[in-house]
Coordinates of C-alpha atoms in Angstrom, one line a residue:
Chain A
X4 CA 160.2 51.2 158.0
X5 CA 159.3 50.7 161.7
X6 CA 155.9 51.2 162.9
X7 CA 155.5 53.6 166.1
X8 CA 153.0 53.4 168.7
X9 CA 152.4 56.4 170.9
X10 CA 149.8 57.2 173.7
X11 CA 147.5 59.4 171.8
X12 CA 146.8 62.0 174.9
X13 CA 148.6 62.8 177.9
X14 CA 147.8 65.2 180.6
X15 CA 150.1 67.0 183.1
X16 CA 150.7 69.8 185.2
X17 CA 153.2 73.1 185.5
X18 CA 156.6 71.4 187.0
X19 CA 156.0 68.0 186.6
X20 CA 158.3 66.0 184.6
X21 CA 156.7 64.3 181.7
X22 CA 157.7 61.0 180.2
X23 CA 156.4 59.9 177.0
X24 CA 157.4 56.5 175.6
X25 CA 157.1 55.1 171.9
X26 CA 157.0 51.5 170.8
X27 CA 158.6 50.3 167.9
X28 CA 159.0 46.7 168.2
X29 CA 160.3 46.2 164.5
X30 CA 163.2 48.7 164.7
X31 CA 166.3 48.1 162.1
X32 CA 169.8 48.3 162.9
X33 CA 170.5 51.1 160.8
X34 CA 167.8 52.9 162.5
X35 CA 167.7 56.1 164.7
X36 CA 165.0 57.4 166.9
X37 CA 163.8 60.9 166.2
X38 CA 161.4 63.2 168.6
X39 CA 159.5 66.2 167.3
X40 CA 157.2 68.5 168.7
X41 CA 154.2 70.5 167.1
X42 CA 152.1 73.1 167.9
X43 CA 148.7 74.0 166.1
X44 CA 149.3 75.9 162.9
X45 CA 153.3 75.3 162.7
X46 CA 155.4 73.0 161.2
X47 CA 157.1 70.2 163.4
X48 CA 160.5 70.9 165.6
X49 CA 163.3 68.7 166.2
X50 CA 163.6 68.1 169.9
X51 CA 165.8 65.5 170.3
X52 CA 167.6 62.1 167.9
X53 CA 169.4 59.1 169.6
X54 CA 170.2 55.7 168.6
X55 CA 170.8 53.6 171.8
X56 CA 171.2 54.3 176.0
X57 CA 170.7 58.3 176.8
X58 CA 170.7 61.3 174.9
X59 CA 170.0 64.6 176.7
X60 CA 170.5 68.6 175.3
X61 CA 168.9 72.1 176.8
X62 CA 165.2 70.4 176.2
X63 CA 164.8 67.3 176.9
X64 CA 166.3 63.6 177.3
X65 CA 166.1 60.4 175.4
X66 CA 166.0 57.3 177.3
X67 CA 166.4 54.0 175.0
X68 CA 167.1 50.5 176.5
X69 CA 169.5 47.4 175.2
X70 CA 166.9 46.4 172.8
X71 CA 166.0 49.8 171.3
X72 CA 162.5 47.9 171.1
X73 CA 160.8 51.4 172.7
X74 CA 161.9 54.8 173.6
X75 CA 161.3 57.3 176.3
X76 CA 160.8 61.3 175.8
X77 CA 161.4 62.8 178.9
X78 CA 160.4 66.6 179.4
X79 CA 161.3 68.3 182.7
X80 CA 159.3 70.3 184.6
X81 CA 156.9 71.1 181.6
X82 CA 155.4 74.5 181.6
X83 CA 152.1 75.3 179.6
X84 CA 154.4 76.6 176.6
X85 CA 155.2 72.6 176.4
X86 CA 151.1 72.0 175.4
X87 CA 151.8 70.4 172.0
X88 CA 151.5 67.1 169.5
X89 CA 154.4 64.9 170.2
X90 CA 155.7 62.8 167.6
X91 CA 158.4 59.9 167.8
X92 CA 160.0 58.3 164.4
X93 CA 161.7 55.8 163.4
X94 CA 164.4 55.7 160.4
X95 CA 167.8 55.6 158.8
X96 CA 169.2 58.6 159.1
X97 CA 172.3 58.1 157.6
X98 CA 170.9 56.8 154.1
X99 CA 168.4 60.5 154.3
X100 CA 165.1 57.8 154.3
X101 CA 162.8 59.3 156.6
X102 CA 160.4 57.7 158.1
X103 CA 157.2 57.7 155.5
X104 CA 154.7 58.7 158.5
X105 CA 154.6 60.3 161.6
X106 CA 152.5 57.9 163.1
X107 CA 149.1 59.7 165.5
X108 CA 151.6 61.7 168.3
X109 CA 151.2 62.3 171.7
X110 CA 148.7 65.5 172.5
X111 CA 150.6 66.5 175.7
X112 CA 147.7 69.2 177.8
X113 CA 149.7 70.5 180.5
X114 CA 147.1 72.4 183.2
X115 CA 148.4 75.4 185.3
Chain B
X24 CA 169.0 82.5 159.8
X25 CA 165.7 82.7 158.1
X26 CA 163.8 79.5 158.2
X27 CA 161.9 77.4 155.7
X28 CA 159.1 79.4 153.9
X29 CA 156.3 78.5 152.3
X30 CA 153.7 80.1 150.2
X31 CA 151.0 80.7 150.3
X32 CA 149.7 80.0 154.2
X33 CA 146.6 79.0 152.7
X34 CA 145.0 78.2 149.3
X35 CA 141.1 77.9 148.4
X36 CA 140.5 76.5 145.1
X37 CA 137.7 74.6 143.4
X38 CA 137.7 70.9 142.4
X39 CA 139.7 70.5 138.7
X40 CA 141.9 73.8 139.3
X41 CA 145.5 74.2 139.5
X42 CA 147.6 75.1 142.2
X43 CA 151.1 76.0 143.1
X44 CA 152.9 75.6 146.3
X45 CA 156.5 77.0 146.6
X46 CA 158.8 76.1 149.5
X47 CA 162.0 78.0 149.8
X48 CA 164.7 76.0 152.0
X49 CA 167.1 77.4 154.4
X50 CA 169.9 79.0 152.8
X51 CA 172.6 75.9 151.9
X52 CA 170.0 73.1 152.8
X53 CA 170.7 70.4 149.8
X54 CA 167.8 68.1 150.9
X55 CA 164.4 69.2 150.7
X56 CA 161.2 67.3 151.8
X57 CA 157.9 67.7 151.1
X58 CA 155.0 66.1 153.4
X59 CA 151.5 66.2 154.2
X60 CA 148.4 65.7 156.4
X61 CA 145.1 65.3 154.4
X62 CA 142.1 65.5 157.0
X63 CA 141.9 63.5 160.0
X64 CA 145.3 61.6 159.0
X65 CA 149.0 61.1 160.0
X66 CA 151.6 63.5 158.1
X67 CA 153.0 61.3 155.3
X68 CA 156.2 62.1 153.4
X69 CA 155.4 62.9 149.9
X70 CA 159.1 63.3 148.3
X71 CA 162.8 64.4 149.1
X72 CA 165.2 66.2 146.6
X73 CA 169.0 66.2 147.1
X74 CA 170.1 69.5 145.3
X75 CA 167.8 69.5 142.0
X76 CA 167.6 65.9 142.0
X77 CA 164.4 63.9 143.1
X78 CA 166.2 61.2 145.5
X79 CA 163.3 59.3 146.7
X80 CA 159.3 60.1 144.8
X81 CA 158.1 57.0 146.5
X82 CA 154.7 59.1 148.3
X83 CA 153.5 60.9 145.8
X84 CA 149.8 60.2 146.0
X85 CA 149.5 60.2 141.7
X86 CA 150.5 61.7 138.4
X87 CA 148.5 64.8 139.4
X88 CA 151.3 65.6 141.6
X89 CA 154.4 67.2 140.3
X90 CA 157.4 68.8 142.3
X91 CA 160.2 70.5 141.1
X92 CA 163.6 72.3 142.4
X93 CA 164.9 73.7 139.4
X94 CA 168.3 74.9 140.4
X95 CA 168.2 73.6 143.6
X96 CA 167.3 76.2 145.3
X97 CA 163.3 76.2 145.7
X98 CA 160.6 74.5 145.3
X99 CA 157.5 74.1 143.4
X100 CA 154.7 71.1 144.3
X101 CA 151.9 71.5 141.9
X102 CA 148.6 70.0 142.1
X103 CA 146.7 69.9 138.7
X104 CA 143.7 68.9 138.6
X105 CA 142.8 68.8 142.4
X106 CA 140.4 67.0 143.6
X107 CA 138.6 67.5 147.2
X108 CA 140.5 64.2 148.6
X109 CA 144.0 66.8 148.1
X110 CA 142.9 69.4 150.9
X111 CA 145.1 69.1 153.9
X112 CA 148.0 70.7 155.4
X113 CA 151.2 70.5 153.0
X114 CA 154.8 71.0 154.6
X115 CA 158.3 71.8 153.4
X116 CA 161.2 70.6 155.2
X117 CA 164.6 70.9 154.4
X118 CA 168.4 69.8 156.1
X119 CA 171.7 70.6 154.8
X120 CA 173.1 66.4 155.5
X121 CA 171.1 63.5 155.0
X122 CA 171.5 62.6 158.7
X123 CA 170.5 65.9 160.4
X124 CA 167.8 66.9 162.0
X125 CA 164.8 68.2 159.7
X126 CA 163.9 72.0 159.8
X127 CA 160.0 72.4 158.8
X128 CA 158.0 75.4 157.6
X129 CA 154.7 76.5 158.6
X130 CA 152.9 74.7 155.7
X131 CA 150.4 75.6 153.5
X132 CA 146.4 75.2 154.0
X133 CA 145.1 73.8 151.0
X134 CA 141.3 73.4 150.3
X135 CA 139.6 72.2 147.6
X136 CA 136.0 72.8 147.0

């Protein structure tokens, strides 16, 4: 299954709109891109799933270019709430393989 | 809806015991996952059961780990004999198609002295 690589720490502030952006350079056809978010002592949450150009719903958006090659979590105007571990995998959804690890996440800090 | 459960929240046992770890899905979730995070590392997929069936075993760590779903309802992950190298953060997951999005529980603490 594809390997992701994540920034492992990003800092931001109240407002801002955050962008996080995953690599996975070995990506399969069959695959989709998965986002979840997880704060200390809690399982993760879905945020968001896409397989190609933009995905958006009440949370967040999902940017991913032509070659699906890398993907882009975007977070407006983050609020301190939105302090958590970030992760982004990679899989076939349809076939119910998920991917085996959840790679090291983005910790997103956001300062008041 | 009630979520995924799991229980206990946290475990302490000593090297060579047995332990149980129960996961109860959402209500009319066929697939059920199990995962972990041992110390310092990523969360790895352990297993995933479609109804009472195992569908795909391929991360369990050894023969020391055993899961069940006996009905299909919920399910059981037993450790026996643990060792320190098993203490970490074990999570449930469960999603009622293959291709949905995965709904996780709080997990369950495990150390082992």
């Amino acid at each position: 299954l594809a390997k992701t690589t994540q920034p492992i720490s990003m800092d931001s502030y109240e407002g801002q709109e955050v962008n996080i952006t995953c690599s996975h350079n070995n990506i399969a056809t069959n695959d989709y891109i998965t986002w979840y978010q997880q704060f200390p002592s809690q399982g993760p949450r879905f945020i968001i799933q896409g397989y190609k150009t933009k995905v958006t719903n009440e949370v967040a958006s999902l940017f991913i270019p032509a070659d699906r090659k890398s993907s882009t979590l975007s977070l407006p105007r983050v609020s301190l709430s939105d302090t958590a571990v970030y992760y982004c995998l990679v899989g076939d959804s349809r076939t119910g393989r998920r991917a085996l690890t959840f790679g090291s996440g983005t910790r997103l800090q956001v300062q008041p | 809806e009630a979520g995924v459960t799991q229980f206990p929240s946290h475990s302490v046992i000593e090297k060579g015991q047995t332990v149980t770890l129960r996961c109860d899905p959402i209500s009319g979730h066929d697939n059920l996952y199990w995962y972990r995070r041992v110390m310092g590392k990523e969360i790895k997929f352990l297993l995933h059961f479609v109804k009472e069936s195992k569908q795909d075993e391929s991360g369990m760590p050894n023969n020391r780990f055993l899961a069940e779903r006996t009905g299909g309802t919920y399910s059981t992950l037993k450790v026996q004999p643990a060792e320190l190298e098993d203490s970490g953060v074990y999570f449930c997951a469960s999603s009622r198609d293959r291709g949905e999005k995965l709904f996780f529980g709080s997990g369950t603490q495990l150390s082992v002295l």
